[in-house]
mmCIF file of C-alpha atoms in Angstrom:
data_model
loop_
_atom_site.group_PDB
_atom_site.id
_atom_site.type_symbol
_atom_site.label_atom_id
_atom_site.label_comp_id
_atom_site.label_asym_id
_atom_site.label_seq_id
_atom_site.Cartn_x
_atom_site.Cartn_y
_atom_site.Cartn_z
ATOM 1 C CA SER A 1 -0.085 0.263 0.067
ATOM 2 C CA GLN A 2 0.962 3.628 -0.448
ATOM 3 C CA LYS A 3 2.982 4.804 2.480
ATOM 4 C CA ILE A 4 4.559 7.986 3.327
ATOM 5 C CA GLU A 5 7.280 8.117 6.019
ATOM 6 C CA GLN A 6 8.475 11.435 7.976
ATOM 7 C CA ASN A 7 10.516 11.527 11.257
ATOM 8 C CA SER A 8 8.165 10.994 13.877
ATOM 9 C CA GLU A 9 10.912 12.805 16.661
ATOM 10 C CA ALA A 10 10.099 16.343 17.264
ATOM 11 C CA LEU A 11 12.898 18.335 15.300
ATOM 12 C CA ASN A 12 14.764 21.012 17.699
ATOM 13 C CA ILE A 13 17.019 23.833 16.203
ATOM 14 C CA GLN A 14 18.415 27.247 17.006
ATOM 15 C CA GLU A 15 17.049 30.363 15.787
ATOM 16 C CA GLY A 16 18.826 31.191 12.503
ATOM 17 C CA LYS A 17 19.934 27.929 11.401
ATOM 18 C CA THR A 18 18.371 25.916 8.310
ATOM 19 C CA ALA A 19 15.644 23.314 9.086
ATOM 20 C CA THR A 20 15.721 20.167 7.226
ATOM 21 C CA LEU A 21 12.661 17.798 7.134
ATOM 22 C CA THR A 22 12.784 14.562 5.361
ATOM 23 C CA CYS A 23 9.943 12.732 3.729
ATOM 24 C CA ASN A 24 10.124 9.204 2.199
ATOM 25 C CA TYR A 25 7.608 7.420 0.190
ATOM 26 C CA THR A 26 7.225 3.799 -0.837
ATOM 27 C CA ASN A 27 5.347 1.489 -3.179
ATOM 28 C CA TYR A 28 4.154 4.251 -5.760
ATOM 29 C CA SER A 29 5.001 7.180 -7.674
ATOM 30 C CA PRO A 30 3.019 10.371 -7.248
ATOM 31 C CA ALA A 31 2.771 12.911 -9.439
ATOM 32 C CA TYR A 32 2.667 16.295 -7.102
ATOM 33 C CA LEU A 33 4.084 16.268 -3.527
ATOM 34 C CA GLN A 34 2.879 19.087 -1.185
ATOM 35 C CA TRP A 35 3.764 20.229 2.204
ATOM 36 C CA TYR A 36 1.490 21.506 4.524
ATOM 37 C CA ARG A 37 1.904 23.284 8.180
ATOM 38 C CA GLN A 38 -0.407 22.477 10.994
ATOM 39 C CA ASP A 39 -0.243 24.448 14.235
ATOM 40 C CA PRO A 40 -1.978 23.078 17.515
ATOM 41 C CA GLY A 41 -5.732 23.206 17.464
ATOM 42 C CA ARG A 42 -5.825 24.172 13.717
ATOM 43 C CA GLY A 43 -6.182 22.547 10.340
ATOM 44 C CA PRO A 44 -3.286 22.449 7.866
ATOM 45 C CA VAL A 45 -1.988 25.395 6.060
ATOM 46 C CA PHE A 46 -0.690 24.982 2.493
ATOM 47 C CA LEU A 47 2.921 25.943 1.543
ATOM 48 C CA LEU A 48 4.296 24.745 -1.718
ATOM 49 C CA LEU A 49 3.655 22.016 -4.240
ATOM 50 C CA ILE A 50 6.164 20.415 -6.523
ATOM 51 C CA ARG A 51 5.578 18.466 -9.662
ATOM 52 C CA GLU A 52 7.499 15.185 -10.537
ATOM 53 C CA ASN A 53 9.244 16.995 -13.238
ATOM 54 C CA GLU A 54 10.878 19.667 -11.049
ATOM 55 C CA LYS A 55 13.551 19.024 -8.799
ATOM 56 C CA GLU A 56 13.358 22.114 -6.487
ATOM 57 C CA LYS A 57 11.046 24.935 -5.782
ATOM 58 C CA ARG A 58 11.537 27.941 -3.634
ATOM 59 C CA LYS A 59 9.238 30.634 -1.643
ATOM 60 C CA GLU A 60 10.846 32.888 0.323
ATOM 61 C CA ARG A 61 12.716 30.929 3.036
ATOM 62 C CA LEU A 62 11.445 27.607 2.323
ATOM 63 C CA LYS A 63 12.942 25.258 -0.347
ATOM 64 C CA VAL A 64 11.396 21.997 -1.232
ATOM 65 C CA THR A 65 13.055 19.111 -3.391
ATOM 66 C CA PHE A 66 11.710 16.200 -4.952
ATOM 67 C CA ASP A 67 13.992 13.367 -5.785
ATOM 68 C CA THR A 68 11.868 10.654 -7.745
ATOM 69 C CA THR A 69 14.235 8.129 -7.827
ATOM 70 C CA LEU A 70 15.397 8.288 -4.052
ATOM 71 C CA LYS A 71 11.466 8.477 -3.610
ATOM 72 C CA GLN A 72 12.363 11.533 -1.119
ATOM 73 C CA SER A 73 11.621 15.044 -0.532
ATOM 74 C CA LEU A 74 13.723 17.265 1.745
ATOM 75 C CA PHE A 75 11.822 20.327 2.989
ATOM 76 C CA HIS A 76 14.232 23.312 4.260
ATOM 77 C CA ILE A 77 13.470 26.185 6.122
ATOM 78 C CA THR A 78 16.285 28.707 6.037
ATOM 79 C CA ALA A 79 17.124 31.553 8.376
ATOM 80 C CA SER A 80 14.559 30.084 10.985
ATOM 81 C CA GLN A 81 12.546 31.620 13.311
ATOM 82 C CA PRO A 82 10.465 30.752 16.339
ATOM 83 C CA ALA A 83 7.299 31.614 14.637
ATOM 84 C CA ASP A 84 8.429 28.785 12.218
ATOM 85 C CA SER A 85 7.682 26.323 15.201
ATOM 86 C CA ALA A 86 4.698 23.985 13.985
ATOM 87 C CA THR A 87 4.332 20.647 12.463
ATOM 88 C CA TYR A 88 4.970 19.948 9.017
ATOM 89 C CA LEU A 89 3.334 17.576 6.955
ATOM 90 C CA CYS A 90 4.328 16.113 3.425
ATOM 91 C CA VAL A 91 1.441 15.097 0.900
ATOM 92 C CA THR A 92 1.440 13.332 -1.870
ATOM 93 C CA GLN A 93 -1.033 13.321 -5.018
ATOM 94 C CA GLY A 94 -1.139 11.096 -8.258
ATOM 95 C CA SER A 95 -2.053 12.301 -11.307
ATOM 96 C CA GLY A 96 -5.614 11.390 -13.157
ATOM 97 C CA GLY A 97 -8.368 9.775 -11.821
ATOM 98 C CA TYR A 98 -9.422 10.474 -8.280
ATOM 99 C CA ASN A 99 -6.238 11.483 -6.987
ATOM 100 C CA LYS A 100 -6.693 12.053 -3.511
ATOM 101 C CA LEU A 101 -4.161 13.522 -1.125
ATOM 102 C CA ILE A 102 -2.203 11.177 1.039
ATOM 103 C CA PHE A 103 -0.858 12.562 4.207
ATOM 104 C CA GLY A 104 2.316 11.779 6.061
ATOM 105 C CA ALA A 105 2.014 11.941 9.834
ATOM 106 C CA GLY A 106 4.133 15.028 10.389
ATOM 107 C CA THR A 107 7.180 16.312 11.674
ATOM 108 C CA ARG A 108 7.017 18.509 14.602
ATOM 109 C CA LEU A 109 10.065 21.447 14.496
ATOM 110 C CA ALA A 110 10.804 23.441 17.238
ATOM 111 C CA VAL A 111 12.790 26.690 16.722
ATOM 112 C CA HIS A 112 14.341 27.788 19.798
ATOM 113 C CA PRO A 113 15.590 31.442 20.661
ATOM 114 C CA GLY B 1 -12.650 36.369 1.972
ATOM 115 C CA ALA B 2 -13.717 34.099 4.651
ATOM 116 C CA GLY B 3 -12.102 30.877 4.843
ATOM 117 C CA VAL B 4 -13.442 27.366 5.829
ATOM 118 C CA SER B 5 -15.125 27.223 8.521
ATOM 119 C CA GLN B 6 -16.464 24.247 10.860
ATOM 120 C CA SER B 7 -19.032 23.616 13.701
ATOM 121 C CA PRO B 8 -18.887 23.149 16.713
ATOM 122 C CA ARG B 9 -15.259 23.315 17.432
ATOM 123 C CA TYR B 10 -15.757 20.799 20.163
ATOM 124 C CA LYS B 11 -18.330 18.048 20.967
ATOM 125 C CA VAL B 12 -18.475 15.610 23.379
ATOM 126 C CA ALA B 13 -20.954 12.799 22.813
ATOM 127 C CA LYS B 14 -22.088 9.537 24.778
ATOM 128 C CA ARG B 15 -21.413 6.297 23.294
ATOM 129 C CA GLY B 16 -24.517 5.454 21.382
ATOM 130 C CA GLN B 17 -25.552 9.255 20.446
ATOM 131 C CA ASP B 18 -25.687 10.528 17.029
ATOM 132 C CA VAL B 19 -23.666 13.563 16.130
ATOM 133 C CA ALA B 20 -23.882 16.071 13.056
ATOM 134 C CA LEU B 21 -20.638 18.285 12.229
ATOM 135 C CA ARG B 22 -21.008 21.226 9.588
ATOM 136 C CA CYS B 23 -18.780 22.365 7.134
ATOM 137 C CA ASP B 24 -18.823 25.768 5.630
ATOM 138 C CA PRO B 25 -16.478 25.950 2.632
ATOM 139 C CA ILE B 26 -14.928 28.777 0.681
ATOM 140 C CA SER B 27 -17.768 30.166 -1.064
ATOM 141 C CA GLY B 28 -17.364 28.624 -4.856
ATOM 142 C CA HIS B 29 -15.279 25.955 -4.156
ATOM 143 C CA VAL B 30 -16.578 23.022 -6.430
ATOM 144 C CA SER B 31 -14.428 20.630 -4.118
ATOM 145 C CA LEU B 32 -15.044 19.702 -0.067
ATOM 146 C CA PHE B 33 -13.476 16.999 1.699
ATOM 147 C CA TRP B 34 -13.632 15.387 4.963
ATOM 148 C CA TYR B 35 -11.017 13.997 7.013
ATOM 149 C CA GLN B 36 -10.456 12.372 10.401
ATOM 150 C CA GLN B 37 -7.371 13.141 12.323
ATOM 151 C CA ALA B 38 -6.134 10.870 15.064
ATOM 152 C CA LEU B 39 -3.801 12.245 17.664
ATOM 153 C CA GLY B 40 -0.302 12.604 16.482
ATOM 154 C CA GLN B 41 -1.054 11.434 12.722
ATOM 155 C CA GLY B 42 -1.694 12.940 9.465
ATOM 156 C CA PRO B 43 -5.255 13.547 8.269
ATOM 157 C CA GLU B 44 -7.249 10.432 6.624
ATOM 158 C CA PHE B 45 -9.254 10.812 3.900
ATOM 159 C CA LEU B 46 -13.232 10.172 4.371
ATOM 160 C CA THR B 47 -15.052 10.951 1.665
ATOM 161 C CA TYR B 48 -15.225 13.815 -1.562
ATOM 162 C CA PHE B 49 -18.283 15.945 -3.037
ATOM 163 C CA GLN B 50 -17.249 17.665 -6.388
ATOM 164 C CA ASN B 51 -20.490 20.413 -5.770
ATOM 165 C CA GLU B 52 -23.581 18.236 -4.758
ATOM 166 C CA ALA B 53 -22.298 14.736 -6.141
ATOM 167 C CA GLN B 54 -20.553 12.583 -3.544
ATOM 168 C CA LEU B 55 -17.824 10.905 -5.847
ATOM 169 C CA ASP B 56 -15.921 9.043 -3.308
ATOM 170 C CA LYS B 57 -16.795 7.830 0.337
ATOM 171 C CA SER B 58 -13.969 4.779 -0.030
ATOM 172 C CA GLY B 59 -12.509 6.374 3.509
ATOM 173 C CA LEU B 60 -15.829 6.289 5.595
ATOM 174 C CA PRO B 61 -14.603 3.577 8.280
ATOM 175 C CA SER B 62 -18.425 1.954 8.507
ATOM 176 C CA ASP B 63 -21.767 2.604 7.665
ATOM 177 C CA ARG B 64 -22.519 4.609 10.795
ATOM 178 C CA PHE B 65 -20.631 7.427 9.072
ATOM 179 C CA PHE B 66 -22.842 9.383 6.438
ATOM 180 C CA ALA B 67 -22.098 13.012 4.884
ATOM 181 C CA GLU B 68 -23.900 15.063 2.812
ATOM 182 C CA ARG B 69 -23.802 18.109 0.653
ATOM 183 C CA PRO B 70 -27.407 18.703 -0.611
ATOM 184 C CA GLU B 71 -27.131 22.106 -2.316
ATOM 185 C CA GLY B 72 -23.210 21.989 -3.504
ATOM 186 C CA SER B 73 -21.881 24.183 -0.219
ATOM 187 C CA VAL B 74 -22.519 23.589 3.142
ATOM 188 C CA SER B 75 -21.762 19.668 4.003
ATOM 189 C CA THR B 76 -22.481 17.978 6.954
ATOM 190 C CA LEU B 77 -20.892 14.822 8.372
ATOM 191 C CA LYS B 78 -22.676 12.450 10.458
ATOM 192 C CA ILE B 79 -21.872 10.002 12.610
ATOM 193 C CA GLN B 80 -24.896 7.355 13.979
ATOM 194 C CA ARG B 81 -24.226 5.393 17.576
ATOM 195 C CA THR B 82 -20.734 7.045 18.254
ATOM 196 C CA GLN B 83 -18.360 4.619 19.853
ATOM 197 C CA GLN B 84 -14.939 5.363 21.504
ATOM 198 C CA GLU B 85 -12.660 4.873 18.363
ATOM 199 C CA ASP B 86 -14.822 7.484 16.575
ATOM 200 C CA SER B 87 -13.070 10.168 18.703
ATOM 201 C CA ALA B 88 -10.365 12.355 16.848
ATOM 202 C CA VAL B 89 -10.259 15.849 14.824
ATOM 203 C CA TYR B 90 -12.604 15.730 12.225
ATOM 204 C CA LEU B 91 -11.313 18.416 9.263
ATOM 205 C CA CYS B 92 -12.726 19.340 6.163
ATOM 206 C CA ALA B 93 -11.144 21.142 3.193
ATOM 207 C CA SER B 94 -12.482 22.616 0.226
ATOM 208 C CA SER B 95 -10.734 23.615 -3.197
ATOM 209 C CA SER B 96 -11.549 25.378 -6.486
ATOM 210 C CA ASN B 97 -10.434 22.602 -8.660
ATOM 211 C CA PRO B 98 -12.098 19.126 -9.349
ATOM 212 C CA MET B 99 -9.941 16.000 -8.330
ATOM 213 C CA GLY B 100 -8.672 14.383 -10.943
ATOM 214 C CA GLN B 101 -7.786 17.627 -13.049
ATOM 215 C CA GLY B 102 -4.321 17.896 -11.912
ATOM 216 C CA SER B 103 -3.024 19.239 -8.970
ATOM 217 C CA TYR B 104 -4.959 20.991 -6.648
ATOM 218 C CA GLU B 105 -4.194 22.582 -3.102
ATOM 219 C CA GLN B 106 -6.696 22.297 -0.110
ATOM 220 C CA TYR B 107 -8.244 24.750 2.337
ATOM 221 C CA PHE B 108 -8.827 23.532 5.888
ATOM 222 C CA GLY B 109 -11.217 24.357 8.610
ATOM 223 C CA PRO B 110 -10.069 24.560 12.206
ATOM 224 C CA GLY B 111 -11.569 21.124 12.591
ATOM 225 C CA THR B 112 -14.079 19.667 15.086
ATOM 226 C CA ARG B 113 -12.460 17.650 18.211
ATOM 227 C CA LEU B 114 -15.019 15.088 18.788
ATOM 228 C CA THR B 115 -14.612 13.054 21.848
ATOM 229 C CA VAL B 116 -16.743 10.045 22.516
ATOM 230 C CA THR B 117 -17.088 9.205 26.483
#
């Protein structure tokens, strides 16, 4: 079955450093990969989408890579701030048909001043 | 404009009671999704509506779960004879694109936290 793996342990980093979160998927080849941010008591918020034919996508301090050979996406936040502390969800999506979003369990990021 | 809203935000039900959860999507969004999120897990797909048509209900865990969107806007998720395993956060999301037509981002509501005692 389709499976997404994200590091279940929280990532603790110092303010100003780059945070790197990893997402691995198995048993399928998604056409798109998305990252969402979720704060406690709130719904997920869309951050970035990358297509299978794109290697890298950037938006302000965020960067996402998509390696279809390794079946892996990396999510980077540069110059991290305490306000970046949240859970980040990796989401895959197929193409065509009823291409439901499949969510990972998320990785909690804590940025310390 | 306004985002996706859900009500109630919190619901406590005794085992065996019926509950109804409401979702108001972003106006004009054709797609509406319901998800169930357990503590420490990502959202799990329950069902999908394109306008008023329920096109995918493969994620509904049992026939006690029922969803509707009769006029293609507001949606209600109903759970009959609630069980303790139904305790979770129920999220609603909407999208301007129909599912199956390329990529689409989803806009989520704040969720309803259901606790069954």
